[in-house]
DNA sequence: ATTCTTACA
DNA sequence: TGTAAGTA
């Protein structure tokens, strides 16, 4: 049985844990939020709580920054990459549905 | 005891 | 950039 702790969207990681796992500074993670790429959940006291999905996005952003992009550009690029991936999936599903209906 | 967040200077 | 005050 699936637990909410298995959900990639469950906000399980504190700032220091997330930064440690990714090998980045806390400030980098925070700036990804300012750049509109991440919207981490908050604890009752206002501390950021990152999900595995947040971590995956942050990791990709780090890669893009490493290629020389500034932070704002990296946030935009990763955001667009994510949207393209989502649209590709949606297109594939739509095509599969068409194939089934026209069979 | 230390880290994290916001606010403000 | 740095400090302060409240959290976790």
Coordinates of N, CA and C (backbone and C1' of nucleotides) in Angstrom, one line a residue:
Chain A
X1 N 0.8 -1.2 0.0 CA 0.0 0.0 0.0 C 0.9 1.3 0.0
X2 N 0.4 2.2 -0.8 CA 1.2 3.4 -1.0 C 1.1 4.4 0.2
X3 N 2.2 4.8 0.7 CA 2.2 5.8 1.8 C 2.4 7.2 1.2
X4 N 1.9 8.2 1.9 CA 2.1 9.6 1.4 C 3.6 9.9 1.4
X5 N 4.4 9.2 2.2 CA 5.8 9.4 2.3 C 6.5 9.0 1.0
X6 N 5.8 8.2 0.2 CA 6.4 7.7 -1.1 C 6.1 8.7 -2.2
X7 N 5.1 9.6 -2.0 CA 4.7 10.5 -3.0 C 5.9 11.5 -3.3
X8 N 6.2 11.6 -4.6 CA 7.3 12.6 -5.0 C 6.9 14.0 -4.7
X9 N 5.7 14.2 -4.4 CA 5.3 15.6 -4.1 C 5.1 15.9 -2.7
X10 N 5.4 14.9 -1.8 CA 5.3 15.1 -0.4 C 6.4 16.0 0.1
X11 N 6.2 17.1 0.8 CA 7.2 18.0 1.2 C 8.0 17.5 2.4
X12 N 9.0 16.6 2.2 CA 9.6 15.9 3.3 C 10.9 16.5 3.7
X13 N 11.6 17.3 2.9 CA 12.9 17.7 3.2 C 13.1 19.2 3.7
X14 N 13.8 19.3 4.7 CA 14.1 20.7 5.2 C 15.2 21.3 4.3
X15 N 15.4 22.6 4.5 CA 16.3 23.3 3.7 C 17.7 22.7 3.7
X16 N 18.2 22.4 4.9 CA 19.6 21.9 5.1 C 19.7 20.5 4.5
X17 N 18.7 19.7 4.6 CA 18.7 18.4 4.1 C 18.7 18.4 2.6
X18 N 17.9 19.3 2.0 CA 17.8 19.4 0.6 C 19.1 19.9 0.0
X19 N 19.6 21.0 0.6 CA 20.9 21.6 0.1 C 22.0 20.5 0.2
X20 N 22.0 19.8 1.3 CA 23.0 18.7 1.4 C 23.0 17.7 0.4
X21 N 21.8 17.2 0.1 CA 21.6 16.2 -0.9 C 22.0 16.6 -2.3
X22 N 21.8 17.9 -2.6 CA 22.1 18.4 -3.9 C 23.5 19.0 -4.0
X23 N 24.1 19.2 -2.9 CA 25.4 19.8 -2.9 C 25.4 21.3 -3.3
X24 N 24.3 22.0 -2.9 CA 24.2 23.4 -3.2 C 24.1 24.2 -1.9
X25 N 24.2 25.5 -1.9 CA 24.0 26.3 -0.8 C 22.5 26.6 -0.6
X26 N 22.1 26.8 0.7 CA 20.7 27.1 0.9 C 20.2 28.3 0.1
X27 N 21.0 29.3 0.0 CA 20.7 30.5 -0.8 C 20.3 30.2 -2.2
X28 N 20.9 29.2 -2.8 CA 20.6 28.8 -4.2 C 19.2 28.3 -4.3
X29 N 18.8 27.4 -3.3 CA 17.5 26.9 -3.3 C 16.4 28.0 -3.1
X30 N 16.8 28.9 -2.2 CA 15.8 30.0 -2.0 C 15.7 30.9 -3.2
X31 N 16.8 31.1 -4.0 CA 16.7 31.9 -5.1 C 15.9 31.2 -6.2
X32 N 15.8 29.9 -6.3 CA 15.0 29.2 -7.2 C 13.5 29.5 -6.9
X33 N 13.2 29.7 -5.7 CA 11.8 30.1 -5.3 C 11.6 31.5 -5.8
X34 N 12.5 32.4 -5.6 CA 12.4 33.8 -6.1 C 12.2 33.8 -7.6
X35 N 12.9 32.9 -8.3 CA 12.9 32.8 -9.7 C 11.6 32.2 -10.3
X36 N 10.8 31.8 -9.4 CA 9.5 31.2 -9.8 C 9.5 29.7 -10.3
X37 N 10.7 29.1 -10.0 CA 10.8 27.7 -10.5 C 10.2 26.7 -9.4
X38 N 10.4 27.1 -8.2 CA 9.9 26.2 -7.1 C 9.0 26.9 -6.2
X39 N 8.0 26.2 -5.7 CA 7.1 26.8 -4.7 C 7.0 25.8 -3.5
X40 N 8.1 25.6 -2.8 CA 8.2 24.6 -1.7 C 7.1 24.9 -0.7
X41 N 6.6 23.8 -0.1 CA 5.6 23.9 1.0 C 6.3 24.6 2.2
X42 N 5.5 25.0 3.1 CA 6.0 25.6 4.3 C 5.5 24.9 5.6
X43 N 6.4 24.9 6.6 CA 6.0 24.3 7.9 C 5.1 25.4 8.5
X44 N 4.5 25.0 9.7 CA 3.6 25.9 10.4 C 4.4 27.2 10.7
X45 N 5.7 27.1 11.0 CA 6.5 28.2 11.4 C 7.1 28.9 10.2
X46 N 6.8 28.5 8.9 CA 7.2 29.2 7.8 C 8.5 28.7 7.1
X47 N 9.0 27.6 7.6 CA 10.2 27.0 7.0 C 9.9 26.2 5.7
X48 N 10.8 26.3 4.7 CA 10.6 25.6 3.5 C 10.6 24.1 3.7
X49 N 9.8 23.4 2.9 CA 9.8 21.9 3.0 C 9.8 21.4 1.5
X50 N 10.9 20.8 1.1 CA 11.0 20.4 -0.3 C 10.6 19.0 -0.6
X51 N 9.9 18.8 -1.7 CA 9.5 17.5 -2.1 C 10.6 16.9 -3.1
X52 N 10.5 15.6 -3.4 CA 11.5 15.0 -4.3 C 11.3 15.7 -5.7
X53 N 10.1 16.1 -6.0 CA 9.9 16.8 -7.3 C 10.6 18.1 -7.3
X54 N 10.5 18.8 -6.2 CA 11.3 20.1 -6.0 C 12.8 19.8 -6.2
X55 N 13.3 18.8 -5.6 CA 14.7 18.5 -5.6 C 15.1 18.2 -7.0
X56 N 14.3 17.4 -7.8 CA 14.6 17.1 -9.2 C 14.7 18.4 -10.0
X57 N 13.8 19.3 -9.8 CA 13.8 20.6 -10.5 C 15.1 21.4 -10.2
X58 N 15.4 21.4 -8.9 CA 16.5 22.1 -8.4 C 17.8 21.6 -9.0
X59 N 17.9 20.2 -9.0 CA 19.1 19.6 -9.6 C 19.3 19.9 -11.0
X60 N 18.2 19.9 -11.8 CA 18.3 20.3 -13.2 C 18.7 21.8 -13.3
X61 N 18.2 22.6 -12.5 CA 18.6 24.1 -12.5 C 20.1 24.2 -12.2
X62 N 20.6 23.4 -11.3 CA 22.0 23.5 -11.0 C 22.8 23.1 -12.2
X63 N 22.4 22.1 -12.9 CA 23.1 21.7 -14.1 C 23.1 22.8 -15.2
X64 N 22.0 23.5 -15.3 CA 21.9 24.6 -16.3 C 22.8 25.7 -15.9
X65 N 22.7 26.1 -14.6 CA 23.6 27.2 -14.1 C 25.1 26.8 -14.4
X66 N 25.4 25.5 -14.2 CA 26.8 25.1 -14.4 C 27.3 25.3 -15.9
X67 N 26.3 25.3 -16.8 CA 26.7 25.5 -18.2 C 26.9 27.0 -18.5
X68 N 26.6 27.9 -17.5 CA 26.9 29.3 -17.7 C 25.8 30.2 -17.7
X69 N 24.6 29.7 -17.6 CA 23.4 30.5 -17.5 C 23.3 31.3 -16.2
X70 N 22.7 32.5 -16.2 CA 22.5 33.1 -14.9 C 21.2 32.4 -14.3
X71 N 21.0 32.8 -13.1 CA 19.9 32.1 -12.4 C 18.6 32.3 -13.0
X72 N 18.2 33.5 -13.4 CA 16.9 33.8 -14.0 C 16.7 33.0 -15.2
X73 N 17.8 32.9 -16.1 CA 17.7 32.1 -17.3 C 17.5 30.6 -17.0
X74 N 18.2 30.2 -16.0 CA 18.2 28.7 -15.7 C 16.7 28.4 -15.2
X75 N 16.2 29.3 -14.4 CA 14.8 29.0 -13.9 C 13.8 28.9 -15.1
X76 N 14.0 29.9 -16.0 CA 13.1 29.9 -17.2 C 13.2 28.6 -18.0
X77 N 14.5 28.3 -18.3 CA 14.8 27.1 -19.1 C 14.2 25.8 -18.5
X78 N 14.4 25.6 -17.2 CA 13.9 24.4 -16.6 C 12.4 24.4 -16.5
X79 N 11.8 25.6 -16.3 CA 10.4 25.7 -16.3 C 9.8 25.2 -17.7
X80 N 10.5 25.7 -18.8 CA 10.0 25.4 -20.1 C 10.3 23.9 -20.4
X81 N 11.4 23.4 -20.0 CA 11.7 22.0 -20.2 C 10.6 21.1 -19.6
X82 N 10.2 21.5 -18.4 CA 9.2 20.8 -17.7 C 7.8 20.9 -18.4
X83 N 7.5 22.0 -18.9 CA 6.3 22.2 -19.7 C 6.3 21.4 -21.0
X84 N 7.4 21.4 -21.7 CA 7.5 20.6 -22.9 C 7.3 19.1 -22.6
X85 N 7.9 18.6 -21.5 CA 7.8 17.2 -21.1 C 6.3 16.9 -20.9
X86 N 5.7 17.8 -20.2 CA 4.3 17.6 -19.8 C 3.4 17.5 -21.1
X87 N 3.7 18.4 -22.1 CA 2.9 18.5 -23.3 C 3.2 17.2 -24.2
X88 N 4.5 16.8 -24.1 CA 4.8 15.6 -24.9 C 4.0 14.4 -24.4
X89 N 3.9 14.3 -23.1 CA 3.1 13.2 -22.5 C 1.6 13.3 -22.9
X90 N 1.1 14.5 -22.8 CA -0.3 14.7 -23.1 C -0.5 14.4 -24.6
X91 N 0.4 14.8 -25.4 CA 0.2 14.5 -26.9 C 0.2 13.0 -27.1
X92 N 1.1 12.3 -26.4 CA 1.2 10.8 -26.6 C -0.1 10.2 -26.2
X93 N -0.6 10.7 -25.1 CA -1.9 10.1 -24.6 C -3.0 10.4 -25.5
X94 N -3.0 11.6 -26.1 CA -4.1 12.0 -27.0 C -4.0 11.1 -28.3
X95 N -2.8 10.9 -28.7 CA -2.6 10.0 -29.9 C -3.1 8.6 -29.7
X96 N -2.7 8.1 -28.5 CA -3.1 6.7 -28.1 C -4.7 6.6 -28.1
X97 N -5.3 7.7 -27.6 CA -6.7 7.7 -27.5 C -7.4 7.7 -28.9
X98 N -6.8 8.5 -29.8 CA -7.2 8.6 -31.2 C -7.1 7.2 -31.9
X99 N -6.0 6.6 -31.6 CA -5.7 5.3 -32.2 C -6.8 4.3 -31.8
X100 N -7.1 4.3 -30.5 CA -8.1 3.4 -30.0 C -9.5 3.7 -30.6
X101 N -9.8 4.9 -30.7 CA -11.2 5.3 -31.2 C -11.3 5.0 -32.7
X102 N -10.2 5.1 -33.4 CA -10.3 4.9 -34.9 C -10.0 3.4 -35.3
X103 N -9.7 2.6 -34.3 CA -9.4 1.2 -34.6 C -10.6 0.4 -35.1
Chain B
dA1 P 22.8 25.3 25.1 O5' 23.2 24.6 23.7 C5' 24.0 23.5 23.5 C4' 24.2 23.3 22.0 C3' 24.7 24.5 21.3 O3' 25.5 24.1 20.2 C1' 22.5 24.1 20.5
dT2 P 26.2 25.1 19.3 O5' 25.4 25.0 17.9 C5' 25.1 23.8 17.4 C4' 24.1 23.9 16.3 C3' 24.4 24.9 15.2 O3' 24.4 24.3 13.9 C1' 22.1 25.0 15.9
dT3 P 24.7 25.2 12.6 O5' 23.3 25.2 11.8 C5' 22.5 24.0 11.8 C4' 21.1 24.3 11.3 C3' 21.1 25.2 10.0 O3' 20.1 24.6 9.2 C1' 19.7 26.1 11.7
dC4 P 20.0 25.1 7.6 O5' 18.7 26.0 7.6 C5' 17.4 25.4 7.9 C4' 16.3 26.4 8.0 C3' 16.3 27.4 6.9 O3' 15.1 27.4 6.3 C1' 16.1 28.5 9.0
dT5 P 14.8 28.4 5.0 O5' 14.0 29.6 5.7 C5' 12.8 29.3 6.3 C4' 12.1 30.7 6.7 C3' 12.3 31.7 5.7 O3' 11.0 32.2 5.3 C1' 13.0 32.5 7.8
dT6 P 10.9 33.4 4.1 O5' 10.6 34.7 4.9 C5' 9.6 34.6 6.0 C4' 9.7 35.9 6.9 C3' 9.7 37.2 6.0 O3' 8.7 38.0 6.6 C1' 11.5 37.1 7.6
dA7 P 8.4 39.4 5.8 O5' 9.2 40.4 6.7 C5' 8.9 40.4 8.1 C4' 9.8 41.5 8.8 C3' 9.9 42.8 8.0 O3' 9.9 43.9 8.8 C1' 12.1 41.9 8.3
dC8 P 9.5 45.4 8.2 O5' 10.7 46.2 8.7 C5' 11.4 45.9 10.0 C4' 12.8 46.3 9.9 C3' 13.1 47.5 9.0 O3' 13.9 48.4 9.7 C1' 14.6 45.8 8.5
dA9 P 14.0 50.0 9.2 O5' 15.3 50.5 10.0 C5' 16.1 49.6 10.8 C4' 17.5 49.6 10.4 C3' 18.0 50.9 9.7 O3' 19.2 51.3 10.2 C1' 18.5 49.0 8.4
Chain C
dT1 P 27.8 40.9 -0.7 O5' 28.0 41.6 0.7 C5' 26.7 42.2 1.2 C4' 27.1 42.6 2.6 C3' 27.3 41.5 3.6 O3' 28.2 41.9 4.6 C1' 25.3 42.7 4.1
dG2 P 28.5 40.8 5.7 O5' 27.6 41.3 7.0 C5' 27.6 42.7 7.3 C4' 26.6 42.9 8.4 C3' 26.5 41.8 9.4 O3' 26.6 42.3 10.7 C1' 24.3 42.3 8.5
dT3 P 26.5 41.3 12.0 O5' 25.1 41.7 12.6 C5' 24.7 43.1 12.8 C4' 23.3 43.2 13.3 C3' 23.0 42.3 14.5 O3' 22.3 43.0 15.5 C1' 21.5 41.9 12.8
dA4 P 22.1 42.2 16.9 O5' 20.5 42.1 16.8 C5' 19.7 43.1 16.3 C4' 18.2 42.7 16.2 C3' 17.9 41.7 17.4 O3' 16.6 42.0 17.9 C1' 17.4 40.7 15.3
dA5 P 16.1 41.5 19.2 O5' 14.9 40.6 18.8 C5' 13.9 41.0 18.0 C4' 13.0 39.9 17.5 C3' 12.7 38.8 18.6 O3' 11.4 38.4 18.5 C1' 13.7 37.8 16.8
dG6 P 10.7 37.6 19.6 O5' 10.0 36.4 18.8 C5' 9.3 36.7 17.6 C4' 9.3 35.5 16.7 C3' 8.9 34.2 17.4 O3' 8.0 33.5 16.5 C1' 10.9 33.9 16.3
dT7 P 7.3 32.1 17.2 O5' 7.7 30.9 16.2 C5' 9.0 30.7 15.9 C4' 9.1 29.8 14.7 C3' 8.8 28.3 15.0 O3' 8.1 27.7 13.9 C1' 11.1 28.5 14.4
dA8 P 7.7 26.2 13.9 O5' 9.0 25.4 13.6 C5' 9.5 25.4 12.3 C4' 10.6 24.3 12.2 C3' 10.2 23.0 12.9 O3' 10.6 21.9 12.1 C1' 12.1 23.8 13.9

